[in-house]
Amino acid sequence: MSHAFEAIKISEHVYWVGAIDWELRNFHGYLTKRGTTYNAFLVLADEVTLIDSVKPAFLGEMLARVASVVDPAQISNIISNHAEMDHSGSLPELIARYRPNRVIASPMGAKALAAHFHWDVDVETVKTGDTLDLGGARFGFVEARMLHWPDSMFAYLEGDGVLFSNDAFGMHLATSERFTDQVEETLWRREASKYYANILLHFSPLVKRLLAQLPSLGLDIRVIAPDHGPIWRKDPMQIVEQYSTWAQQRPTRKVVVIYDTMWRSTAVMAQAVGEGLAAGGAEVRLLPLAGTHRSDVLTELLDAGGLVVGSPTMNNQIYPTVADVMTYIKGLKPQNLVGASFGSYGWSGEAVKLLDAQLQEMKVDLVAPGLRVSYVPSPESLASCRDLGRKVAAKLPKQLQA
Ligand code: FEO
């Protein structure tokens, strides 16, 4: 019997049986320009174990992939590493259809699943350091609290050396290739960094703590199988090391300038600030918010040393597109930034003051009070913008850091 959807073998006992979502462009506010995958994995031993599932709309695809290697009715165990619906959404239907012997999750996972599905499923809980033999397949478990939900968990298959890391080490990238080493490096680097910046950045202290704990668990990790995007089989620890680097948020000489504009005045100011930054030796990223998605702003900020924000005053407030991105940045808590604000106004000019207050709350080291210009910038006020850029550049670290 042939199937349109096939399982892909990733190690001696493990098959990828997930789904490819080529069409997704908005993942709760994250611009997924290249779609995503929902990865689920099947472990074939004396018993069959399924790790995570897919969004309900993709259950048919997942089951077709399962059926290409084993009758889905043989699924005896389900490990649920994370309760977010892109991985758990198919569980009620799967459990109703196939009545697995065991459903396993972290203690927080069991609670979160109950709060999602209001079900009477008896979920068995496991903690960090616990091991379970599931029909000849021996698993270890690592709770990964707040990476990125309280319930998040990693499962590790002994023998095959596969770490099922759930969202961690993943990326939103729909591809026909299943392994990172088959994907162009610039592409996977961009998407992996975007994923970290938008999903994990604010949990960087916890990332550091978990990565410090990993060696003591003595896992021989030969494959890292995340729940989104391609699987790491060639030098899998490179993504762990990359996470360690991102979690440190060491500042560089890159400065992100975000702005929007009503009648071009704040845009012209942004260009002058950018010239001053460049003259001071900074690497400048000028991002007009009319054409830059908030999730791409965060990706640029991941390895920046400065953030400069420009906004006109509109109805006594920060311009709405700028306010949107500032709220988003604040939640993701980038660290170790210097910065400033600027903007044009007509008669009240509150935006720059409001921006300065927000930047201070975000612990951005302001080099000067925000620069306001009435209506249209004069040559003198543009010189002040260039000077503001130079001041920011002067506070950046002296050497580019890797
Ligand atoms: Fe991919 Fe937190 O869900």
XYZ file of C-alpha atoms and ligand atoms in Angstrom:
405
model
C 0.000 0.000 0.000
C 1.420 3.415 -0.885
C 0.762 6.629 0.988
C 0.910 10.232 -0.153
C 2.597 11.092 3.130
C 5.562 9.020 4.297
C 7.313 8.720 7.626
C 11.011 9.675 7.534
C 13.469 7.574 9.521
C 15.737 9.731 11.696
C 17.510 7.077 13.814
C 17.393 3.305 14.353
C 14.022 3.337 16.134
C 12.641 6.815 15.420
C 10.531 8.139 12.546
C 9.411 11.696 11.858
C 5.638 11.637 11.372
C 4.844 15.356 11.521
C 3.149 17.755 9.126
C 4.419 20.545 6.882
C 2.435 23.788 7.003
C 3.572 25.585 3.855
C 0.861 28.247 4.160
C 1.255 29.619 7.688
C 2.220 33.300 7.751
C 1.122 34.374 11.241
C 2.052 32.345 14.304
C 0.480 34.349 17.130
C 1.945 37.591 15.891
C 5.223 36.149 14.563
C 5.599 36.591 10.797
C 6.302 33.068 9.505
C 7.299 34.035 5.987
C 8.462 30.522 5.207
C 5.704 28.519 6.919
C 6.513 25.930 9.557
C 6.362 22.262 10.438
C 4.706 20.559 13.386
C 7.030 17.685 14.150
C 5.775 14.505 15.775
C 7.888 11.413 16.246
C 7.173 7.706 16.383
C 9.409 5.352 18.342
C 9.136 1.741 17.200
C 10.220 -0.763 19.860
C 8.237 -3.667 21.410
C 5.623 -0.980 21.962
C 4.908 2.043 19.779
C 5.340 5.483 21.356
C 4.235 8.773 19.797
C 5.999 11.960 20.863
C 3.872 15.118 20.477
C 1.277 15.639 17.762
C 0.146 18.330 15.337
C -2.529 20.996 14.920
C -5.912 19.288 14.497
C -6.154 20.340 10.834
C -3.021 18.269 10.138
C -4.029 15.095 11.982
C -4.809 13.291 8.715
C -1.329 14.037 7.373
C 0.284 12.842 10.590
C -1.729 9.607 10.690
C -0.942 8.893 7.034
C 2.766 9.186 7.866
C 2.296 6.899 10.884
C 0.390 4.391 8.730
C 3.299 4.250 6.272
C 5.306 2.355 8.942
C 2.793 0.973 11.472
C -0.950 0.741 12.064
C -1.846 3.831 14.171
C -3.990 1.545 16.351
C -0.701 0.155 17.685
C 0.242 3.443 19.395
C 0.581 2.351 23.044
C 2.159 5.416 24.606
C 2.009 9.140 23.997
C 4.593 11.518 25.405
C 3.330 15.109 25.396
C 6.277 17.466 25.820
C 4.231 20.670 25.596
C 0.559 21.633 25.914
C 0.493 24.433 23.336
C -2.113 23.527 20.708
C 0.294 23.203 17.781
C 1.647 20.078 19.529
C -1.245 18.931 21.690
C -4.264 19.914 19.598
C -4.731 16.437 18.122
C -4.399 14.574 21.420
C -8.114 14.371 22.342
C -8.936 12.825 18.947
C -5.906 10.496 19.013
C -6.687 9.301 22.527
C -10.379 8.789 21.754
C -9.545 6.775 18.633
C -6.635 4.644 19.800
C -6.939 4.447 23.599
C -3.189 4.375 24.361
C -2.084 2.658 27.579
C -0.128 5.642 28.819
C -0.128 9.416 28.273
C 2.953 11.018 29.802
C 3.723 14.685 30.529
C 5.515 16.863 33.065
C 3.500 17.723 36.210
C 2.839 21.209 34.804
C 2.029 19.571 31.463
C -0.662 17.363 32.997
C -2.267 20.465 34.537
C -2.026 22.489 31.333
C -3.492 19.665 29.218
C -6.410 19.362 31.654
C -6.958 23.134 31.449
C -7.005 22.975 27.655
C -9.163 19.916 27.103
C -11.178 19.553 30.314
C -10.836 15.817 29.916
C -10.713 12.818 32.218
C -7.516 11.357 30.759
C -5.207 9.955 33.429
C -1.879 11.616 32.556
C 1.210 10.026 34.116
C 3.730 12.636 35.223
C 7.528 12.563 34.990
C 10.150 14.906 36.403
C 13.750 15.791 35.562
C 15.938 12.712 36.040
C 13.067 10.206 35.812
C 13.434 7.331 33.356
C 10.758 5.077 31.900
C 10.959 1.874 29.900
C 8.193 2.014 27.309
C 8.142 -1.428 25.730
C 11.866 -1.753 25.177
C 12.495 1.959 24.535
C 14.110 3.660 27.533
C 13.399 7.364 27.965
C 14.821 10.034 30.236
C 13.067 13.330 30.912
C 14.173 16.918 31.520
C 11.690 19.564 32.611
C 12.394 22.742 30.649
C 10.200 25.112 32.612
C 9.440 28.386 30.832
C 11.293 27.289 27.717
C 8.934 28.519 26.748
C 5.861 27.509 28.814
C 5.775 26.219 32.404
C 4.949 22.721 31.127
C 7.712 22.439 28.489
C 9.718 19.221 28.711
C 12.455 17.386 26.810
C 12.385 13.601 26.356
C 15.554 11.644 25.603
C 15.682 8.212 23.950
C 18.593 6.146 25.235
C 20.423 4.011 22.702
C 19.475 6.128 19.701
C 20.675 9.257 21.546
C 17.756 11.395 20.353
C 16.766 14.473 22.360
C 13.159 15.446 21.646
C 13.456 19.101 22.581
C 9.974 20.357 21.755
C 10.017 24.074 20.777
C 13.634 24.603 21.863
C 16.239 24.466 19.062
C 13.450 24.730 16.476
C 12.576 27.209 13.746
C 9.557 28.124 11.677
C 10.639 26.798 8.314
C 8.608 24.622 5.964
C 10.951 22.513 3.832
C 10.830 19.211 2.021
C 14.181 18.435 3.695
C 13.986 16.986 7.193
C 17.540 17.651 8.362
C 19.285 20.966 8.949
C 22.391 19.783 7.114
C 20.267 19.569 3.935
C 19.156 23.218 4.238
C 21.191 26.234 3.095
C 23.157 27.482 6.104
C 22.277 31.186 5.779
C 18.593 30.214 5.709
C 18.596 28.003 8.797
C 20.780 30.455 10.704
C 18.358 33.293 9.947
C 15.280 31.281 10.895
C 16.824 29.739 14.042
C 17.898 33.191 15.259
C 14.455 34.640 14.488
C 12.895 31.818 16.497
C 15.164 32.421 19.497
C 14.624 36.204 19.357
C 10.835 35.915 19.240
C 10.128 32.884 21.422
C 12.969 32.513 23.910
C 14.871 35.788 24.281
C 13.102 36.892 27.483
C 13.878 33.502 29.047
C 17.626 33.777 28.358
C 18.559 33.429 32.082
C 16.620 30.132 32.161
C 18.233 29.013 28.899
C 21.638 29.573 30.529
C 20.567 27.582 33.587
C 19.235 24.651 31.578
C 22.302 24.518 29.330
C 24.509 24.522 32.437
C 22.466 21.605 33.831
C 22.578 19.482 30.636
C 26.128 18.033 30.981
C 25.358 16.755 34.507
C 22.542 14.629 33.058
C 25.128 12.610 31.097
C 23.084 12.426 27.898
C 24.862 11.201 24.783
C 23.008 13.495 22.377
C 23.495 12.387 18.773
C 20.311 13.850 17.298
C 18.248 16.857 18.404
C 14.663 16.592 17.218
C 12.721 19.838 17.817
C 9.010 20.254 17.145
C 9.418 22.906 14.422
C 11.665 22.904 11.371
C 14.518 20.584 10.460
C 16.237 18.023 12.706
C 19.828 18.356 13.918
C 21.838 15.204 13.171
C 25.215 16.580 11.984
C 27.020 18.231 14.898
C 23.743 18.653 16.834
C 25.476 20.474 19.687
C 26.151 23.452 17.402
C 22.617 24.723 18.050
C 23.087 24.239 21.807
C 26.274 26.311 21.634
C 24.479 28.911 19.534
C 21.750 29.165 22.200
C 24.433 29.672 24.804
C 25.825 32.594 22.775
C 22.421 34.180 22.175
C 21.480 33.809 25.839
C 24.476 35.936 26.832
C 23.222 38.908 24.776
C 26.674 40.397 24.499
C 26.367 43.842 22.918
C 27.904 44.542 19.516
C 28.412 47.731 17.530
C 25.179 47.136 15.641
C 22.405 49.687 16.252
C 18.775 49.136 15.291
C 16.861 52.324 14.458
C 13.102 51.816 14.309
C 10.734 54.590 13.282
C 7.533 55.494 11.557
C 6.527 58.800 10.063
C 3.467 60.900 9.129
C 4.828 63.575 6.770
C 8.441 62.354 6.366
C 9.875 64.567 9.134
C 10.629 61.688 11.521
C 11.899 59.650 8.535
C 14.356 62.406 7.598
C 15.448 62.588 11.251
C 15.976 58.805 11.231
C 18.265 59.081 8.227
C 20.300 61.809 9.925
C 20.563 59.735 13.135
C 21.714 56.835 10.954
C 24.398 59.004 9.337
C 25.676 60.006 12.765
C 25.751 56.373 13.892
C 27.671 55.346 10.775
C 30.084 58.251 11.199
C 30.692 56.993 14.736
C 31.552 53.531 13.439
C 28.303 51.733 14.232
C 26.750 49.095 12.015
C 23.361 50.661 11.265
C 20.016 48.956 10.647
C 17.370 51.533 9.755
C 13.992 49.792 9.981
C 10.923 51.766 8.820
C 8.028 50.156 10.651
C 5.666 50.775 7.731
C 7.521 47.895 6.071
C 9.130 45.916 8.884
C 7.316 43.322 10.946
C 7.799 43.360 14.717
C 9.243 39.837 14.638
C 11.940 40.957 12.178
C 12.807 43.889 14.473
C 13.460 41.411 17.293
C 15.646 39.280 15.043
C 17.822 42.314 14.299
C 17.950 43.223 18.004
C 19.188 39.757 19.020
C 22.815 40.678 18.346
C 22.625 44.473 18.619
C 24.220 46.860 21.084
C 21.860 49.793 20.548
C 18.209 50.657 19.994
C 17.109 54.077 18.757
C 13.400 54.788 18.364
C 11.692 57.499 16.335
C 8.034 58.441 16.502
C 5.873 61.390 15.546
C 3.366 62.529 18.143
C -0.163 61.661 17.121
C -3.174 62.499 19.303
C -0.740 63.180 22.183
C 0.614 59.637 21.914
C 3.341 57.502 20.385
C 2.464 56.658 16.774
C 0.516 53.344 16.817
C 2.958 51.240 14.747
C 5.826 52.330 17.011
C 3.773 51.663 20.169
C 3.002 48.146 18.891
C 6.655 47.282 18.388
C 7.715 48.886 21.692
C 5.181 46.716 23.562
C 6.516 43.657 21.785
C 10.179 44.528 22.465
C 9.424 45.236 26.127
C 7.935 41.767 26.592
C 10.937 40.025 25.071
C 13.361 41.922 27.344
C 16.489 42.479 25.237
C 19.440 43.329 27.495
C 22.616 45.414 27.384
C 21.433 48.096 24.984
C 22.297 51.770 24.743
C 19.807 54.005 23.001
C 17.880 57.198 22.408
C 14.624 58.498 20.967
C 13.626 61.194 18.521
C 10.586 62.468 16.653
C 8.764 65.293 14.995
C 5.686 66.912 16.506
C 3.250 69.734 15.842
C 1.975 71.312 19.042
C 2.210 68.937 21.994
C 5.101 66.496 21.380
C 4.523 63.838 24.041
C 5.792 60.870 21.996
C 9.505 61.322 22.661
C 9.010 61.682 26.428
C 6.811 58.604 26.463
C 9.420 56.693 24.468
C 12.204 57.715 26.855
C 10.132 56.480 29.805
C 9.533 53.149 28.052
C 13.192 52.763 27.093
C 14.222 53.451 30.692
C 11.740 50.875 31.913
C 13.351 48.432 29.485
C 16.749 49.288 31.049
C 18.080 50.797 27.834
C 20.982 53.110 28.722
C 19.873 56.474 27.235
C 22.733 58.607 25.929
C 20.676 61.835 26.011
C 17.097 63.034 26.459
C 14.944 62.362 23.409
C 15.297 64.803 20.528
C 12.105 66.599 19.454
C 11.688 68.705 16.331
C 8.712 70.970 15.654
C 7.040 70.119 12.340
C 9.842 69.888 9.739
C 13.536 69.523 10.690
C 15.815 72.448 9.862
C 19.492 71.961 8.849
C 20.380 72.717 12.497
C 18.011 70.098 13.886
C 19.327 67.522 11.410
C 22.823 68.303 12.703
C 21.459 67.545 16.214
C 20.122 64.215 14.897
C 23.555 63.340 13.505
C 25.062 64.302 16.839
C 22.594 62.026 18.656
C 23.686 59.146 16.409
C 27.345 59.859 17.174
C 26.609 59.898 20.922
C 24.963 56.469 20.710
C 27.880 55.105 18.671
C 30.341 56.462 21.241
C 28.701 54.368 23.986
C 28.883 51.079 22.096
C 31.518 48.514 23.083
C 34.816 49.288 21.396
C 35.360 45.935 19.713
C 32.962 43.829 17.702
C 32.238 40.720 19.724
C 31.440 37.340 18.258
Fe 5.344 25.169 19.095
Fe 5.002 26.497 22.215
O 4.436 25.665 20.652
